[in-house]
Amino acid sequence: MTEWVFAIVDRLGAAGIGLLIFLENVVPPVPSEVILPLGGFRAQVGVMNPVAVWGAATVGAVAGALVLYALGAWLGYERVHRLAGHRWFLLSSQKDLDRGRVLFDRHGSVIVLVGRCIPLVRSLVSIPAGISGMPLMRFTFLSALGSAVWNALFVGLGWFLGDRWEVIEQYMGPISTGVLVVAVLAVGWLVVRRLRGRDPVTGA
């Protein structure tokens, strides 16, 4: 782990954990699977209060989720739908977007709640929630609930493992990498399918 992470935690304490988790949700510099166990370890040795670490991490996670939700809400379904109608928009067709909205309307609550406990997905799920117009209060509650569970698990593991807290990264690292690979492959598949579906003459 980079030294600046330790410096932030040492200087700001639990608030530093919250700040790092906020950043992890918006522009992931360091995964929460590393930050949270560090907070748990620091709490175990008496440097920080474990409840404060958990609370600050949860507030940071929800704040980060709300930033991305706001981005999705700003884009809006109609704007993204118009973009999907352009030939250069390779990520989705308008039909795919329509199907995605139906799926999110039916199962959005489960998607947000479970997504908050999956590396990478926990950040990205906020954008479609905003685009689809999920009520803000429901989104905030589900994000807080999912984040609270996730944070409690990893802060607790850091507390339990003590000075061996870094071992968590050895197990979670491959999982996070696997999720990233799946996400990249999924995007690649969407782009290829979109290109294959174009008219060979008009490109539409």
Short mmCIF file of C-alpha atoms in Angstrom, two decimals:
data_model
loop_
_atom_site.label_atom_id
_atom_site.label_comp_id
_atom_site.label_asym_id
_atom_site.label_seq_id
_atom_site.Cartn_x
_atom_site.Cartn_y
_atom_site.Cartn_z
CA MET A 1 0.00 0.00 0.00
CA THR A 2 1.22 3.49 -0.77
CA GLU A 3 2.57 5.61 2.04
CA TRP A 4 0.04 8.39 1.46
CA VAL A 5 -2.76 6.11 2.65
CA PHE A 6 -0.99 5.52 5.96
CA ALA A 7 -0.27 9.24 6.21
CA ILE A 8 -3.96 10.14 5.77
CA VAL A 9 -5.10 7.56 8.34
CA ASP A 10 -2.41 8.57 10.84
CA ARG A 11 -3.20 12.26 10.46
CA LEU A 12 -7.02 12.17 10.29
CA GLY A 13 -7.88 8.95 12.12
CA ALA A 14 -11.39 7.63 11.47
CA ALA A 15 -12.17 10.67 9.32
CA GLY A 16 -9.25 9.64 7.11
CA ILE A 17 -10.82 6.22 6.65
CA GLY A 18 -14.07 7.92 5.65
CA LEU A 19 -12.25 10.17 3.17
CA LEU A 20 -10.43 7.23 1.59
CA ILE A 21 -13.65 5.23 1.27
CA PHE A 22 -15.32 8.25 -0.35
CA LEU A 23 -12.49 8.43 -2.90
CA GLU A 24 -12.62 4.66 -3.40
CA ASN A 25 -16.27 4.95 -4.39
CA VAL A 26 -15.74 7.81 -6.84
CA VAL A 27 -12.26 7.29 -8.33
CA PRO A 28 -10.88 4.10 -6.72
CA PRO A 29 -7.25 4.81 -5.73
CA VAL A 30 -7.09 2.01 -3.16
CA PRO A 31 -9.74 -0.70 -2.68
CA SER A 32 -11.90 -0.70 0.44
CA GLU A 33 -10.76 -4.27 1.08
CA VAL A 34 -7.42 -2.72 2.03
CA ILE A 35 -8.56 0.50 3.72
CA LEU A 36 -11.15 -1.06 6.02
CA PRO A 37 -8.95 -3.81 7.50
CA LEU A 38 -6.29 -1.17 8.15
CA GLY A 39 -8.90 0.77 10.12
CA GLY A 40 -9.86 -2.38 12.01
CA PHE A 41 -6.24 -3.05 12.90
CA ARG A 42 -5.68 0.52 14.09
CA ALA A 43 -8.82 0.21 16.21
CA GLN A 44 -7.62 -3.07 17.70
CA VAL A 45 -4.38 -1.51 18.91
CA GLY A 46 -6.32 1.36 20.45
CA VAL A 47 -5.39 4.12 18.03
CA MET A 48 -8.98 4.57 16.80
CA ASN A 49 -12.49 3.72 17.95
CA PRO A 50 -13.92 0.79 15.93
CA VAL A 51 -17.44 2.24 15.88
CA ALA A 52 -16.05 5.56 14.64
CA VAL A 53 -14.09 3.76 11.92
CA TRP A 54 -17.19 1.86 10.80
CA GLY A 55 -19.39 4.96 10.94
CA ALA A 56 -16.94 7.17 9.06
CA ALA A 57 -16.44 4.49 6.39
CA THR A 58 -20.19 4.13 5.92
CA VAL A 59 -20.72 7.89 5.64
CA GLY A 60 -17.87 8.08 3.12
CA ALA A 61 -19.29 5.21 1.09
CA VAL A 62 -22.76 6.74 0.94
CA ALA A 63 -21.36 10.17 0.05
CA GLY A 64 -19.37 8.65 -2.81
CA ALA A 65 -22.39 6.71 -4.00
CA LEU A 66 -24.49 9.88 -4.02
CA VAL A 67 -21.93 11.66 -6.21
CA LEU A 68 -22.23 8.95 -8.87
CA TYR A 69 -25.99 8.78 -8.42
CA ALA A 70 -26.12 12.52 -9.09
CA LEU A 71 -24.03 11.98 -12.24
CA GLY A 72 -26.50 9.37 -13.45
CA ALA A 73 -29.47 11.59 -12.59
CA TRP A 74 -27.84 14.50 -14.45
CA LEU A 75 -27.36 12.34 -17.53
CA GLY A 76 -30.94 11.10 -17.25
CA TYR A 77 -32.57 8.26 -19.10
CA GLU A 78 -33.78 10.36 -22.03
CA ARG A 79 -30.34 11.84 -22.69
CA VAL A 80 -28.61 8.45 -22.53
CA HIS A 81 -31.36 6.97 -24.70
CA ARG A 82 -30.71 9.63 -27.35
CA LEU A 83 -26.98 8.97 -27.16
CA ALA A 84 -27.62 5.24 -27.65
CA GLY A 85 -29.31 6.08 -30.93
CA HIS A 86 -26.08 7.45 -32.42
CA ARG A 87 -23.83 5.21 -34.52
CA TRP A 88 -20.74 6.12 -32.51
CA PHE A 89 -22.30 5.09 -29.18
CA LEU A 90 -20.94 1.55 -28.90
CA LEU A 91 -21.83 0.55 -25.35
CA SER A 92 -25.55 0.02 -25.81
CA SER A 93 -28.38 0.15 -28.28
CA GLN A 94 -31.65 1.84 -27.43
CA LYS A 95 -33.32 -1.57 -27.18
CA ASP A 96 -30.68 -2.77 -24.73
CA LEU A 97 -31.17 0.38 -22.70
CA ASP A 98 -34.93 -0.17 -22.64
CA ARG A 99 -34.47 -3.74 -21.44
CA GLY A 100 -32.00 -2.57 -18.80
CA ARG A 101 -34.47 -0.02 -17.50
CA VAL A 102 -37.21 -2.64 -17.20
CA LEU A 103 -34.80 -4.89 -15.29
CA PHE A 104 -33.75 -2.07 -12.99
CA ASP A 105 -37.35 -0.98 -12.41
CA ARG A 106 -38.21 -4.52 -11.29
CA HIS A 107 -35.10 -5.48 -9.37
CA GLY A 108 -33.25 -2.20 -8.79
CA SER A 109 -33.45 -2.41 -5.00
CA VAL A 110 -31.80 -5.83 -4.93
CA ILE A 111 -29.22 -4.77 -7.51
CA VAL A 112 -28.17 -1.73 -5.46
CA LEU A 113 -28.17 -3.57 -2.13
CA VAL A 114 -26.18 -6.58 -3.36
CA GLY A 115 -24.01 -4.46 -5.65
CA ARG A 116 -22.74 -2.49 -2.65
CA CYS A 117 -21.04 -5.70 -1.50
CA ILE A 118 -19.25 -6.52 -4.77
CA PRO A 119 -15.88 -4.95 -5.66
CA LEU A 120 -16.04 -2.43 -8.54
CA VAL A 121 -19.81 -2.98 -8.91
CA ARG A 122 -20.32 -1.20 -5.58
CA SER A 123 -19.26 2.05 -7.24
CA LEU A 124 -20.68 1.61 -10.74
CA VAL A 125 -24.17 0.55 -9.63
CA SER A 126 -24.89 4.10 -8.48
CA ILE A 127 -24.86 5.48 -12.04
CA PRO A 128 -27.69 3.32 -13.48
CA ALA A 129 -29.65 3.96 -10.28
CA GLY A 130 -29.48 7.68 -11.01
CA ILE A 131 -30.20 7.23 -14.72
CA SER A 132 -33.25 5.08 -14.03
CA GLY A 133 -34.64 7.62 -11.57
CA MET A 134 -34.63 5.41 -8.47
CA PRO A 135 -36.05 7.50 -5.61
CA LEU A 136 -33.22 9.23 -3.77
CA MET A 137 -34.35 8.16 -0.29
CA ARG A 138 -34.58 4.50 -1.33
CA PHE A 139 -31.18 4.64 -3.02
CA THR A 140 -29.60 6.29 0.01
CA PHE A 141 -31.10 3.76 2.43
CA LEU A 142 -30.07 0.74 0.35
CA SER A 143 -26.58 2.13 -0.22
CA ALA A 144 -26.17 2.82 3.50
CA LEU A 145 -27.41 -0.65 4.44
CA GLY A 146 -25.19 -2.50 1.96
CA SER A 147 -22.18 -0.34 2.79
CA ALA A 148 -22.71 -0.78 6.53
CA VAL A 149 -22.64 -4.57 6.17
CA TRP A 150 -19.59 -4.51 3.88
CA ASN A 151 -17.71 -2.09 6.13
CA ALA A 152 -18.53 -4.00 9.31
CA LEU A 153 -17.24 -7.22 7.76
CA PHE A 154 -13.86 -5.84 6.74
CA VAL A 155 -13.31 -3.63 9.76
CA GLY A 156 -14.09 -6.71 11.86
CA LEU A 157 -11.65 -8.83 9.89
CA GLY A 158 -8.94 -6.21 10.40
CA TRP A 159 -9.66 -6.22 14.13
CA PHE A 160 -9.60 -10.03 14.31
CA LEU A 161 -6.41 -10.47 12.25
CA GLY A 162 -4.51 -7.68 13.98
CA ASP A 163 -1.05 -7.13 12.53
CA ARG A 164 -1.82 -9.76 9.88
CA TRP A 165 -4.60 -7.58 8.39
CA GLU A 166 -2.77 -7.26 5.05
CA VAL A 167 -3.41 -10.95 4.36
CA ILE A 168 -6.97 -9.97 3.39
CA GLU A 169 -5.66 -8.31 0.25
CA GLN A 170 -4.04 -11.58 -0.82
CA TYR A 171 -7.47 -13.21 -0.92
CA MET A 172 -9.56 -10.29 -2.12
CA GLY A 173 -7.09 -9.14 -4.77
CA PRO A 174 -7.82 -12.03 -7.18
CA ILE A 175 -11.57 -11.60 -6.65
CA SER A 176 -11.40 -7.90 -7.48
CA THR A 177 -9.26 -8.67 -10.52
CA GLY A 178 -11.76 -11.31 -11.62
CA VAL A 179 -14.64 -8.85 -11.37
CA LEU A 180 -12.65 -6.31 -13.38
CA VAL A 181 -11.88 -8.88 -16.09
CA VAL A 182 -15.54 -9.88 -16.31
CA ALA A 183 -16.53 -6.21 -16.58
CA VAL A 184 -14.00 -5.58 -19.37
CA LEU A 185 -15.15 -8.68 -21.25
CA ALA A 186 -18.79 -7.63 -20.88
CA VAL A 187 -18.05 -4.18 -22.27
CA GLY A 188 -16.05 -5.75 -25.11
CA TRP A 189 -18.95 -8.08 -25.91
CA LEU A 190 -21.40 -5.16 -25.97
CA VAL A 191 -19.16 -3.21 -28.34
CA VAL A 192 -18.65 -6.18 -30.70
CA ARG A 193 -22.34 -6.98 -30.75
CA ARG A 194 -23.17 -3.34 -31.41
CA LEU A 195 -20.73 -3.23 -34.33
CA ARG A 196 -22.03 -6.50 -35.79
CA GLY A 197 -25.57 -5.20 -35.57
CA ARG A 198 -24.84 -2.19 -37.77
CA ASP A 199 -26.02 -1.98 -41.32
CA PRO A 200 -22.92 -2.68 -43.50
CA VAL A 201 -23.89 0.13 -45.92
CA THR A 202 -25.17 2.91 -43.65
CA GLY A 203 -23.29 1.92 -40.48
CA ALA A 204 -26.47 2.40 -38.48
#
